[in-house]
Amino acid sequence: MKVVSIVGARPQFVKLAPLSAAMTAAGHEHHIVHTGQHYDAALSDVFFSGLDIPDPDTHLGVGSGSHGAQTGGVLAALDPVLEKERPDWVLVYGDTNSTLAGALSAVKQHLPVAHLEAGLRSFNRRMPEEHNRVLTDHASDLLLAPTEEALRHLRNEGLEHRAALAGDVMVDVCLRVADRARADGLPAAGLPEGVDPGAPYLLATVHRAENTDDPARLSALADALAELPVPVALLAHPRLLARAEEHGVKLARGAVRVGRPLPYADLVAAALGASGVVTDSGGLQKEAYLLGRPCTTLRPETEWPETLADGWNTLVPSPWELGTAAWVRLAARRAPRTPRGEPYGDGRAAERAVRLLEEHHRPERPLGAGR
Ligand code: UD1
């Protein structure tokens, strides 16, 4: 079986790691296309080298741009690649512009598409990712759902016949990397200057357009982070730095120490060393849950509602509306005592995803005939 994986942004490289290993173990031909949506070494190369992912076979070099320009750029650049490779499956990951473009290019060439992380919904139609994931699910032939909840959403949209529960491949990689970090027993590396890895600190990231692009909101968020009672290691995505500079918002003040995004193993070690996490990232919410750290999410909704059980994760769209004391109490809270379940699977999702691709691969079936 020949599979083309299309990835472009940081969380997709993380998910590609276990998929690529499972594909190789099963003896399949795997062609990796990097769209170039993320191009900074800290958002791209370090994930390939740090997670032992083979170098991409094709790099489209599309780069940043408006949603239309970026999605269209990937779509146009992919056509000749897929036409040449003619894989048995095109595999797209998550909810980015690269994902939507990958799915569109494939369906227009009558190539079967599988969507990894299918069925997630925020029901917030102002998020570009919500449109990307809904459109990709409806275009795809095989929907690899990470959770029961995702499967339920697909059922509600009439997509059950194309959906299967695979589990979450992020668990595979997160648990493996965390085991290694615990075994090494080293303090977290790469934290911003001024954060002592041996003393209490909070780990923070902010990158979503909803939080970065409105100057008043960004400024209020920066104020809220600055008030926290322990150092805040803010690992700043380039988008956050660019918008803060543009809007004249100073990030490094009060408790906040600004650093660069970390390679995956360092990020996991930093989360393990932290007393809690404050973020708007979907991936980091889940990593905090898997690693047993309380998370405060700077959004009104989450695609990962399982993390909300027993207060492991709490949604706080506008911290300043809580008042300082309540906000500080919440974000700096201790981890709940209640045990966490395994809503994201057992760490063998990539193997299962590859098996599902094998089972649903029908070479004898005319392409485009549906399944
Ligand atoms: C994208 C995904 C989002 C995902 C995130 C992970 C979409 C719509 N959004 O958001 O779902 O959670 O990736 O990080 O696809 N930039 C750089 N260097 C880079 C890449 C980006 O400086 O290597 C800057 C550019 O100013 C760019 C901005 O960051 O315009 C935003 O990048 P983009 O890829 O459009 O979206 P993300 O915010 O990273």
mmCIF file of C-alpha atoms and ligand atoms in Angstrom:
data_model
loop_
_atom_site.group_PDB
_atom_site.id
_atom_site.type_symbol
_atom_site.label_atom_id
_atom_site.label_comp_id
_atom_site.label_asym_id
_atom_site.label_seq_id
_atom_site.Cartn_x
_atom_site.Cartn_y
_atom_site.Cartn_z
ATOM 1 C CA MET A 1 0.000 0.000 0.000
ATOM 2 C CA LYS A 2 1.249 3.455 -0.842
ATOM 3 C CA VAL A 3 0.261 6.408 1.357
ATOM 4 C CA VAL A 4 0.974 10.095 0.881
ATOM 5 C CA SER A 5 0.874 12.065 4.160
ATOM 6 C CA ILE A 6 0.303 15.807 3.880
ATOM 7 C CA VAL A 7 1.551 17.901 6.795
ATOM 8 C CA GLY A 8 2.438 21.555 7.208
ATOM 9 C CA ALA A 9 2.138 22.790 10.787
ATOM 10 C CA ARG A 10 3.802 21.969 14.081
ATOM 11 C CA PRO A 11 1.142 19.711 15.671
ATOM 12 C CA GLN A 12 0.952 17.703 12.460
ATOM 13 C CA PHE A 13 4.639 16.851 12.617
ATOM 14 C CA VAL A 14 4.075 15.460 16.115
ATOM 15 C CA LYS A 15 1.216 13.271 14.847
ATOM 16 C CA LEU A 16 3.255 12.219 11.828
ATOM 17 C CA ALA A 17 5.957 10.686 14.061
ATOM 18 C CA PRO A 18 3.994 7.626 15.281
ATOM 19 C CA LEU A 19 2.193 7.299 11.938
ATOM 20 C CA SER A 20 5.447 7.231 10.026
ATOM 21 C CA ALA A 21 6.893 4.589 12.389
ATOM 22 C CA ALA A 22 3.736 2.444 12.137
ATOM 23 C CA MET A 23 3.721 2.742 8.349
ATOM 24 C CA THR A 24 7.348 1.612 8.135
ATOM 25 C CA ALA A 25 6.771 -1.254 10.599
ATOM 26 C CA ALA A 26 3.894 -2.507 8.438
ATOM 27 C CA GLY A 27 6.067 -2.353 5.288
ATOM 28 C CA HIS A 28 4.048 0.292 3.459
ATOM 29 C CA GLU A 29 5.422 2.877 1.081
ATOM 30 C CA HIS A 30 5.067 6.277 2.746
ATOM 31 C CA HIS A 31 5.631 9.547 0.917
ATOM 32 C CA ILE A 32 5.727 12.649 3.148
ATOM 33 C CA VAL A 33 4.680 16.011 1.714
ATOM 34 C CA HIS A 34 5.569 19.099 3.788
ATOM 35 C CA THR A 35 3.496 22.023 2.543
ATOM 36 C CA GLY A 36 5.776 24.656 4.098
ATOM 37 C CA GLN A 37 2.942 26.293 6.102
ATOM 38 C CA HIS A 38 5.350 26.339 9.061
ATOM 39 C CA TYR A 39 8.905 27.058 7.941
ATOM 40 C CA ASP A 40 10.788 28.396 10.996
ATOM 41 C CA ALA A 41 13.214 25.729 12.209
ATOM 42 C CA ALA A 42 11.705 25.964 15.710
ATOM 43 C CA LEU A 43 8.249 25.131 14.332
ATOM 44 C CA SER A 44 9.322 22.537 11.787
ATOM 45 C CA ASP A 45 12.843 21.040 11.461
ATOM 46 C CA VAL A 46 13.304 20.348 15.175
ATOM 47 C CA PHE A 47 10.250 18.085 15.125
ATOM 48 C CA PHE A 48 11.570 15.990 12.250
ATOM 49 C CA SER A 49 15.016 15.569 13.821
ATOM 50 C CA GLY A 50 13.788 15.280 17.430
ATOM 51 C CA LEU A 51 11.085 12.701 16.716
ATOM 52 C CA ASP A 52 13.066 10.621 14.194
ATOM 53 C CA ILE A 53 10.753 11.419 11.312
ATOM 54 C CA PRO A 54 12.292 10.854 7.874
ATOM 55 C CA ASP A 55 12.887 14.058 5.910
ATOM 56 C CA PRO A 56 9.925 15.033 3.714
ATOM 57 C CA ASP A 57 10.017 13.501 0.228
ATOM 58 C CA THR A 58 8.443 16.631 -1.194
ATOM 59 C CA HIS A 59 8.551 20.168 0.172
ATOM 60 C CA LEU A 60 6.072 22.610 -1.356
ATOM 61 C CA GLY A 61 7.552 25.722 0.302
ATOM 62 C CA VAL A 62 4.235 27.570 0.367
ATOM 63 C CA GLY A 63 4.871 29.689 3.502
ATOM 64 C CA SER A 64 2.575 32.196 5.214
ATOM 65 C CA GLY A 65 -0.228 34.222 3.658
ATOM 66 C CA SER A 66 -3.919 35.012 3.983
ATOM 67 C CA HIS A 67 -6.116 31.946 4.441
ATOM 68 C CA GLY A 68 -7.097 31.991 0.775
ATOM 69 C CA ALA A 69 -3.565 32.489 -0.524
ATOM 70 C CA GLN A 70 -2.136 29.799 1.743
ATOM 71 C CA THR A 71 -4.876 27.226 1.077
ATOM 72 C CA GLY A 72 -4.835 27.966 -2.644
ATOM 73 C CA GLY A 73 -1.046 27.867 -2.778
ATOM 74 C CA VAL A 74 -0.947 24.404 -1.215
ATOM 75 C CA LEU A 75 -3.791 23.190 -3.446
ATOM 76 C CA ALA A 76 -2.086 24.297 -6.665
ATOM 77 C CA ALA A 77 1.303 22.956 -5.632
ATOM 78 C CA LEU A 78 -0.115 19.568 -4.601
ATOM 79 C CA ASP A 79 -1.879 18.716 -7.845
ATOM 80 C CA PRO A 80 1.215 17.584 -9.796
ATOM 81 C CA VAL A 81 2.600 15.732 -6.751
ATOM 82 C CA LEU A 82 -0.514 13.615 -6.247
ATOM 83 C CA GLU A 83 -0.895 13.130 -9.985
ATOM 84 C CA LYS A 84 2.621 11.689 -10.110
ATOM 85 C CA GLU A 85 2.418 9.575 -6.940
ATOM 86 C CA ARG A 86 -1.138 8.181 -7.411
ATOM 87 C CA PRO A 87 -1.178 6.739 -3.863
ATOM 88 C CA ASP A 88 -3.707 4.261 -2.487
ATOM 89 C CA TRP A 89 -4.435 6.766 0.269
ATOM 90 C CA VAL A 90 -3.884 10.452 0.824
ATOM 91 C CA LEU A 91 -3.690 11.002 4.587
ATOM 92 C CA VAL A 92 -4.428 14.451 6.011
ATOM 93 C CA TYR A 93 -4.021 15.484 9.647
ATOM 94 C CA GLY A 94 -6.039 17.775 11.904
ATOM 95 C CA ASP A 95 -7.587 21.078 10.918
ATOM 96 C CA THR A 96 -5.110 23.396 9.255
ATOM 97 C CA ASN A 97 -5.197 25.125 5.881
ATOM 98 C CA SER A 98 -2.744 22.436 4.670
ATOM 99 C CA THR A 99 -5.279 19.750 5.675
ATOM 100 C CA LEU A 100 -8.142 21.283 3.723
ATOM 101 C CA ALA A 101 -5.973 21.876 0.658
ATOM 102 C CA GLY A 102 -4.676 18.285 0.811
ATOM 103 C CA ALA A 103 -8.183 16.850 0.965
ATOM 104 C CA LEU A 104 -9.403 19.045 -1.906
ATOM 105 C CA SER A 105 -6.493 18.210 -4.172
ATOM 106 C CA ALA A 106 -7.021 14.492 -3.544
ATOM 107 C CA VAL A 107 -10.785 14.364 -4.080
ATOM 108 C CA LYS A 108 -10.506 16.363 -7.283
ATOM 109 C CA GLN A 109 -8.145 13.689 -8.585
ATOM 110 C CA HIS A 110 -10.430 10.859 -7.358
ATOM 111 C CA LEU A 111 -7.840 9.676 -4.887
ATOM 112 C CA PRO A 112 -9.108 8.153 -1.617
ATOM 113 C CA VAL A 113 -8.591 10.476 1.355
ATOM 114 C CA ALA A 114 -8.343 9.541 5.027
ATOM 115 C CA HIS A 115 -8.679 12.203 7.707
ATOM 116 C CA LEU A 116 -6.775 11.658 10.919
ATOM 117 C CA GLU A 117 -8.377 13.455 13.893
ATOM 118 C CA ALA A 118 -11.771 13.460 12.192
ATOM 119 C CA GLY A 119 -14.956 14.534 13.953
ATOM 120 C CA LEU A 120 -13.573 17.152 16.322
ATOM 121 C CA ARG A 121 -15.866 20.152 16.658
ATOM 122 C CA SER A 122 -15.718 23.442 18.523
ATOM 123 C CA PHE A 123 -19.030 24.612 16.985
ATOM 124 C CA ASN A 124 -17.401 28.032 16.767
ATOM 125 C CA ARG A 125 -17.780 29.105 13.166
ATOM 126 C CA ARG A 126 -15.472 32.070 13.620
ATOM 127 C CA MET A 127 -12.501 29.707 13.850
ATOM 128 C CA PRO A 128 -10.783 28.959 10.524
ATOM 129 C CA GLU A 129 -9.956 25.502 11.900
ATOM 130 C CA GLU A 130 -13.657 24.665 12.379
ATOM 131 C CA HIS A 131 -14.352 25.201 8.670
ATOM 132 C CA ASN A 132 -11.227 23.280 7.719
ATOM 133 C CA ARG A 133 -12.185 20.239 9.762
ATOM 134 C CA VAL A 134 -15.873 20.167 8.794
ATOM 135 C CA LEU A 135 -15.099 20.512 5.069
ATOM 136 C CA THR A 136 -12.327 17.921 5.270
ATOM 137 C CA ASP A 137 -14.559 15.414 7.073
ATOM 138 C CA HIS A 138 -17.294 15.757 4.476
ATOM 139 C CA ALA A 139 -14.827 15.354 1.602
ATOM 140 C CA SER A 140 -12.949 12.358 3.027
ATOM 141 C CA ASP A 141 -13.532 8.646 2.392
ATOM 142 C CA LEU A 142 -12.257 7.350 5.722
ATOM 143 C CA LEU A 143 -12.691 9.265 8.979
ATOM 144 C CA LEU A 144 -10.273 8.225 11.703
ATOM 145 C CA ALA A 145 -11.885 9.529 14.884
ATOM 146 C CA PRO A 146 -9.703 10.059 17.962
ATOM 147 C CA THR A 147 -12.528 9.827 20.548
ATOM 148 C CA GLU A 148 -16.061 8.513 21.074
ATOM 149 C CA GLU A 149 -17.221 12.132 21.175
ATOM 150 C CA ALA A 150 -15.708 12.775 17.727
ATOM 151 C CA LEU A 151 -17.442 9.653 16.441
ATOM 152 C CA ARG A 152 -20.736 10.970 17.824
ATOM 153 C CA HIS A 153 -20.296 14.255 15.929
ATOM 154 C CA LEU A 154 -19.665 12.344 12.708
ATOM 155 C CA ARG A 155 -22.766 10.239 13.330
ATOM 156 C CA ASN A 156 -24.832 13.404 13.857
ATOM 157 C CA GLU A 157 -23.630 14.696 10.494
ATOM 158 C CA GLY A 158 -24.554 11.472 8.679
ATOM 159 C CA LEU A 159 -20.944 10.360 8.209
ATOM 160 C CA GLU A 160 -21.046 7.216 10.370
ATOM 161 C CA HIS A 161 -20.615 4.811 7.434
ATOM 162 C CA ARG A 162 -17.199 6.317 6.685
ATOM 163 C CA ALA A 163 -16.003 6.657 10.298
ATOM 164 C CA ALA A 164 -14.000 4.436 12.651
ATOM 165 C CA LEU A 165 -12.512 4.925 16.110
ATOM 166 C CA ALA A 166 -8.720 4.935 15.890
ATOM 167 C CA GLY A 167 -7.777 6.686 19.140
ATOM 168 C CA ASP A 168 -5.525 9.688 19.379
ATOM 169 C CA VAL A 169 -2.038 9.316 17.910
ATOM 170 C CA MET A 170 -0.843 12.229 20.060
ATOM 171 C CA VAL A 171 -1.087 9.865 23.051
ATOM 172 C CA ASP A 172 1.337 7.438 21.375
ATOM 173 C CA VAL A 173 4.048 10.036 21.078
ATOM 174 C CA CYS A 174 3.356 12.031 24.257
ATOM 175 C CA LEU A 175 3.502 9.019 26.581
ATOM 176 C CA ARG A 176 6.640 7.643 24.913
ATOM 177 C CA VAL A 177 8.450 10.981 25.167
ATOM 178 C CA ALA A 178 7.248 11.524 28.766
ATOM 179 C CA ASP A 179 8.559 8.087 29.814
ATOM 180 C CA ARG A 180 11.945 9.008 28.401
ATOM 181 C CA ALA A 181 11.915 12.424 30.145
ATOM 182 C CA ARG A 182 11.049 10.781 33.486
ATOM 183 C CA ALA A 183 13.762 8.144 32.993
ATOM 184 C CA ASP A 184 16.364 10.829 32.174
ATOM 185 C CA GLY A 185 15.285 12.728 35.291
ATOM 186 C CA LEU A 186 16.801 15.947 33.977
ATOM 187 C CA PRO A 187 15.236 19.352 34.678
ATOM 188 C CA ALA A 188 13.357 20.912 31.768
ATOM 189 C CA ALA A 189 15.689 22.564 29.261
ATOM 190 C CA GLY A 190 15.098 25.593 27.077
ATOM 191 C CA LEU A 191 12.810 27.493 29.468
ATOM 192 C CA PRO A 192 12.926 31.280 29.161
ATOM 193 C CA GLU A 193 15.578 33.120 31.133
ATOM 194 C CA GLY A 194 14.339 33.859 34.642
ATOM 195 C CA VAL A 195 12.374 30.608 35.016
ATOM 196 C CA ASP A 196 14.006 28.191 37.455
ATOM 197 C CA PRO A 197 13.066 24.648 36.386
ATOM 198 C CA GLY A 198 13.480 23.505 40.001
ATOM 199 C CA ALA A 199 10.941 26.001 41.416
ATOM 200 C CA PRO A 200 7.192 26.305 40.733
ATOM 201 C CA TYR A 201 6.275 27.863 37.385
ATOM 202 C CA LEU A 202 3.374 27.877 34.934
ATOM 203 C CA LEU A 203 3.812 26.973 31.288
ATOM 204 C CA ALA A 204 1.910 29.203 28.844
ATOM 205 C CA THR A 205 1.296 29.462 25.095
ATOM 206 C CA VAL A 206 -1.003 31.790 23.123
ATOM 207 C CA HIS A 207 -1.212 31.642 19.343
ATOM 208 C CA ARG A 208 -4.813 31.580 18.136
ATOM 209 C CA ALA A 209 -5.973 34.437 15.933
ATOM 210 C CA GLU A 210 -8.979 34.954 18.255
ATOM 211 C CA ASN A 211 -6.540 35.831 21.063
ATOM 212 C CA THR A 212 -3.691 37.548 19.210
ATOM 213 C CA ASP A 213 -5.301 39.683 16.539
ATOM 214 C CA ASP A 214 -7.492 42.056 18.580
ATOM 215 C CA PRO A 215 -5.170 44.563 20.340
ATOM 216 C CA ALA A 216 -7.497 45.133 23.312
ATOM 217 C CA ARG A 217 -7.898 41.411 23.910
ATOM 218 C CA LEU A 218 -4.195 40.682 23.546
ATOM 219 C CA SER A 219 -3.343 43.484 25.948
ATOM 220 C CA ALA A 220 -5.858 42.201 28.542
ATOM 221 C CA LEU A 221 -4.490 38.666 28.208
ATOM 222 C CA ALA A 222 -0.930 39.917 28.715
ATOM 223 C CA ASP A 223 -2.101 41.790 31.842
ATOM 224 C CA ALA A 224 -3.773 38.641 33.194
ATOM 225 C CA LEU A 225 -0.656 36.494 32.671
ATOM 226 C CA ALA A 226 1.517 39.176 34.298
ATOM 227 C CA GLU A 227 -0.561 38.964 37.509
ATOM 228 C CA LEU A 228 0.063 35.275 38.175
ATOM 229 C CA PRO A 229 1.853 34.464 41.448
ATOM 230 C CA VAL A 230 4.669 32.293 40.013
ATOM 231 C CA PRO A 231 6.892 32.796 36.957
ATOM 232 C CA VAL A 232 5.062 32.179 33.692
ATOM 233 C CA ALA A 233 7.177 30.559 30.964
ATOM 234 C CA LEU A 234 5.486 31.991 27.861
ATOM 235 C CA LEU A 235 6.699 30.013 24.842
ATOM 236 C CA ALA A 236 5.878 32.534 22.155
ATOM 237 C CA HIS A 237 4.700 31.465 18.683
ATOM 238 C CA PRO A 238 5.951 33.879 15.971
ATOM 239 C CA ARG A 239 2.380 35.010 15.390
ATOM 240 C CA LEU A 240 2.092 36.176 19.028
ATOM 241 C CA LEU A 241 5.394 38.063 18.844
ATOM 242 C CA ALA A 242 4.417 39.693 15.538
ATOM 243 C CA ARG A 243 0.988 40.826 16.754
ATOM 244 C CA ALA A 244 2.307 42.039 20.130
ATOM 245 C CA GLU A 245 4.932 44.128 18.351
ATOM 246 C CA GLU A 246 2.398 45.445 15.845
ATOM 247 C CA HIS A 247 -0.114 46.411 18.545
ATOM 248 C CA GLY A 248 2.518 47.754 20.961
ATOM 249 C CA VAL A 249 1.663 45.166 23.633
ATOM 250 C CA LYS A 250 4.511 44.374 26.031
ATOM 251 C CA LEU A 251 4.505 40.677 26.901
ATOM 252 C CA ALA A 252 7.532 40.432 29.209
ATOM 253 C CA ARG A 253 6.277 42.054 32.398
ATOM 254 C CA GLY A 254 5.135 40.997 35.875
ATOM 255 C CA ALA A 255 5.361 37.222 36.143
ATOM 256 C CA VAL A 256 5.867 36.677 32.417
ATOM 257 C CA ARG A 257 9.191 35.477 30.969
ATOM 258 C CA VAL A 258 9.136 35.186 27.197
ATOM 259 C CA GLY A 259 10.894 32.325 25.406
ATOM 260 C CA ARG A 260 10.867 30.536 22.065
ATOM 261 C CA PRO A 261 8.737 27.531 21.088
ATOM 262 C CA LEU A 262 10.420 24.308 22.235
ATOM 263 C CA PRO A 263 11.217 21.047 20.476
ATOM 264 C CA TYR A 264 8.729 18.342 21.433
ATOM 265 C CA ALA A 265 10.808 16.481 24.037
ATOM 266 C CA ASP A 266 11.643 19.767 25.770
ATOM 267 C CA LEU A 267 8.007 20.847 25.681
ATOM 268 C CA VAL A 268 6.901 17.606 27.341
ATOM 269 C CA ALA A 269 9.648 17.972 29.974
ATOM 270 C CA ALA A 270 8.615 21.610 30.526
ATOM 271 C CA ALA A 271 4.975 20.568 31.024
ATOM 272 C CA LEU A 272 6.017 17.783 33.422
ATOM 273 C CA GLY A 273 8.103 20.265 35.413
ATOM 274 C CA ALA A 274 5.335 22.901 35.535
ATOM 275 C CA SER A 275 2.735 23.211 38.286
ATOM 276 C CA GLY A 276 0.141 23.984 35.625
ATOM 277 C CA VAL A 277 -0.495 25.075 32.047
ATOM 278 C CA VAL A 278 -2.260 28.135 30.583
ATOM 279 C CA THR A 279 -2.885 27.892 26.849
ATOM 280 C CA ASP A 280 -5.139 28.245 23.828
ATOM 281 C CA SER A 281 -3.554 25.264 22.056
ATOM 282 C CA GLY A 282 -5.623 22.124 21.561
ATOM 283 C CA GLY A 283 -2.547 19.905 21.674
ATOM 284 C CA LEU A 284 -1.170 21.355 24.893
ATOM 285 C CA GLN A 285 -4.549 21.040 26.669
ATOM 286 C CA LYS A 286 -4.443 17.361 25.958
ATOM 287 C CA GLU A 287 -0.776 16.962 26.799
ATOM 288 C CA ALA A 288 -1.418 18.626 30.194
ATOM 289 C CA TYR A 289 -4.221 16.121 30.797
ATOM 290 C CA LEU A 290 -2.108 13.133 29.769
ATOM 291 C CA LEU A 291 0.777 14.327 31.952
ATOM 292 C CA GLY A 292 -1.449 15.111 34.943
ATOM 293 C CA ARG A 293 -1.027 18.882 35.061
ATOM 294 C CA PRO A 294 -4.036 21.225 35.590
ATOM 295 C CA CYS A 295 -4.770 23.300 32.511
ATOM 296 C CA THR A 296 -6.493 26.666 32.098
ATOM 297 C CA THR A 297 -7.656 27.190 28.542
ATOM 298 C CA LEU A 298 -7.977 30.713 27.167
ATOM 299 C CA ARG A 299 -10.950 29.915 24.942
ATOM 300 C CA PRO A 300 -14.739 29.697 25.261
ATOM 301 C CA GLU A 301 -14.869 26.095 24.018
ATOM 302 C CA THR A 302 -12.682 23.063 23.451
ATOM 303 C CA GLU A 303 -12.542 20.264 20.893
ATOM 304 C CA TRP A 304 -11.303 18.023 23.724
ATOM 305 C CA PRO A 305 -14.188 18.165 26.270
ATOM 306 C CA GLU A 306 -12.935 14.976 27.976
ATOM 307 C CA THR A 307 -10.149 17.074 29.537
ATOM 308 C CA LEU A 308 -12.759 19.127 31.438
ATOM 309 C CA ALA A 309 -13.700 16.178 33.688
ATOM 310 C CA ASP A 310 -13.133 16.920 37.404
ATOM 311 C CA GLY A 311 -11.575 20.294 36.592
ATOM 312 C CA TRP A 312 -8.372 18.948 35.026
ATOM 313 C CA ASN A 313 -8.970 21.556 32.342
ATOM 314 C CA THR A 314 -11.030 24.753 32.768
ATOM 315 C CA LEU A 315 -12.206 27.126 30.043
ATOM 316 C CA VAL A 316 -11.630 30.819 30.751
ATOM 317 C CA PRO A 317 -12.276 32.906 27.657
ATOM 318 C CA SER A 318 -11.663 36.253 29.397
ATOM 319 C CA PRO A 319 -9.594 35.958 32.602
ATOM 320 C CA TRP A 320 -9.966 39.667 33.414
ATOM 321 C CA GLU A 321 -13.722 39.223 33.808
ATOM 322 C CA LEU A 322 -13.120 36.937 36.797
ATOM 323 C CA GLY A 323 -11.308 39.624 38.799
ATOM 324 C CA THR A 324 -7.667 39.273 39.770
ATOM 325 C CA ALA A 325 -8.054 37.135 42.889
ATOM 326 C CA ALA A 326 -10.338 34.563 41.268
ATOM 327 C CA TRP A 327 -8.208 34.387 38.133
ATOM 328 C CA VAL A 328 -5.012 33.857 40.097
ATOM 329 C CA ARG A 329 -6.669 31.208 42.292
ATOM 330 C CA LEU A 330 -7.902 29.363 39.224
ATOM 331 C CA ALA A 331 -4.814 29.455 37.014
ATOM 332 C CA ALA A 332 -2.483 28.594 39.886
ATOM 333 C CA ARG A 333 -4.717 25.825 41.307
ATOM 334 C CA ARG A 334 -3.293 22.447 42.294
ATOM 335 C CA ALA A 335 -3.909 19.317 40.243
ATOM 336 C CA PRO A 336 -7.192 17.574 41.089
ATOM 337 C CA ARG A 337 -6.862 14.354 43.071
ATOM 338 C CA THR A 338 -9.289 12.390 40.913
ATOM 339 C CA PRO A 339 -7.848 9.798 38.532
ATOM 340 C CA ARG A 340 -8.006 10.464 34.808
ATOM 341 C CA GLY A 341 -9.504 7.899 32.433
ATOM 342 C CA GLU A 342 -8.177 6.947 29.010
ATOM 343 C CA PRO A 343 -10.583 8.836 26.723
ATOM 344 C CA TYR A 344 -7.834 9.292 24.131
ATOM 345 C CA GLY A 345 -6.855 5.657 23.802
ATOM 346 C CA ASP A 346 -4.040 3.424 24.954
ATOM 347 C CA GLY A 347 -1.066 4.809 23.047
ATOM 348 C CA ARG A 348 -1.431 2.442 20.063
ATOM 349 C CA ALA A 349 -3.595 4.642 17.841
ATOM 350 C CA ALA A 350 -1.101 4.899 14.980
ATOM 351 C CA GLU A 351 -0.982 1.107 14.586
ATOM 352 C CA ARG A 352 -4.774 1.038 14.580
ATOM 353 C CA ALA A 353 -4.958 3.857 12.025
ATOM 354 C CA VAL A 354 -2.635 1.961 9.675
ATOM 355 C CA ARG A 355 -4.709 -1.193 10.113
ATOM 356 C CA LEU A 356 -7.867 0.752 9.254
ATOM 357 C CA LEU A 357 -6.192 2.109 6.114
ATOM 358 C CA GLU A 358 -5.294 -1.477 5.134
ATOM 359 C CA GLU A 359 -8.812 -2.780 5.829
ATOM 360 C CA HIS A 360 -10.532 -0.063 3.844
ATOM 361 C CA HIS A 361 -8.085 -0.099 0.968
ATOM 362 C CA ARG A 362 -9.882 -1.514 -2.067
ATOM 363 C CA PRO A 363 -7.514 -1.614 -5.033
ATOM 364 C CA GLU A 364 -10.031 -3.545 -7.108
ATOM 365 C CA ARG A 365 -12.608 -0.805 -6.664
ATOM 366 C CA PRO A 366 -12.761 1.887 -9.386
ATOM 367 C CA LEU A 367 -11.407 5.126 -7.974
ATOM 368 C CA GLY A 368 -14.114 7.640 -7.164
ATOM 369 C CA ALA A 369 -16.784 4.942 -6.843
ATOM 370 C CA GLY A 370 -17.201 5.671 -3.149
ATOM 371 C CA ARG A 371 -16.979 3.107 -0.415
HETATM 372 C C1 UD1 B 1 -1.758 27.032 12.327
HETATM 373 C C2 UD1 B 1 -3.126 26.358 12.250
HETATM 374 C C3 UD1 B 1 -3.639 26.062 13.657
HETATM 375 C C4 UD1 B 1 -2.605 25.297 14.471
HETATM 376 C C5 UD1 B 1 -1.276 26.048 14.420
HETATM 377 C C6 UD1 B 1 -0.198 25.296 15.165
HETATM 378 C C7 UD1 B 1 -4.503 27.104 10.316
HETATM 379 C C8 UD1 B 1 -5.677 27.916 9.912
HETATM 380 N N1 UD1 B 1 -4.141 27.223 11.626
HETATM 381 O O1 UD1 B 1 -1.924 28.277 12.988
HETATM 382 O O2 UD1 B 1 -4.796 25.263 13.561
HETATM 383 O O3 UD1 B 1 -3.050 25.184 15.812
HETATM 384 O O4 UD1 B 1 -0.884 26.209 13.060
HETATM 385 O O5 UD1 B 1 0.886 26.138 15.462
HETATM 386 O O6 UD1 B 1 -3.965 26.387 9.519
HETATM 387 N N2 UD1 B 1 4.758 32.249 11.162
HETATM 388 C C9 UD1 B 1 6.119 32.377 11.249
HETATM 389 N N3 UD1 B 1 6.893 31.271 10.998
HETATM 390 C C10 UD1 B 1 6.364 30.070 10.661
HETATM 391 C C11 UD1 B 1 4.970 29.963 10.552
HETATM 392 C C12 UD1 B 1 4.177 31.058 10.820
HETATM 393 O O7 UD1 B 1 6.649 33.425 11.557
HETATM 394 O O8 UD1 B 1 7.133 29.115 10.457
HETATM 395 C C13 UD1 B 1 3.912 33.432 11.464
HETATM 396 C C14 UD1 B 1 3.531 34.230 10.240
HETATM 397 O O9 UD1 B 1 3.434 35.560 10.631
HETATM 398 C C15 UD1 B 1 2.129 33.711 9.924
HETATM 399 C C16 UD1 B 1 1.588 33.450 11.321
HETATM 400 O O10 UD1 B 1 2.708 32.993 12.076
HETATM 401 O O11 UD1 B 1 1.356 34.594 9.202
HETATM 402 C C17 UD1 B 1 0.489 32.432 11.378
HETATM 403 O O12 UD1 B 1 0.907 31.193 10.804
HETATM 404 P P1 UD1 B 1 -0.160 30.219 10.127
HETATM 405 O O13 UD1 B 1 0.511 29.018 9.614
HETATM 406 O O14 UD1 B 1 -1.035 30.991 9.184
HETATM 407 O O15 UD1 B 1 -1.128 29.837 11.322
HETATM 408 P P2 UD1 B 1 -0.826 29.422 12.823
HETATM 409 O O16 UD1 B 1 -1.251 30.545 13.691
HETATM 410 O O17 UD1 B 1 0.537 28.873 13.021
#
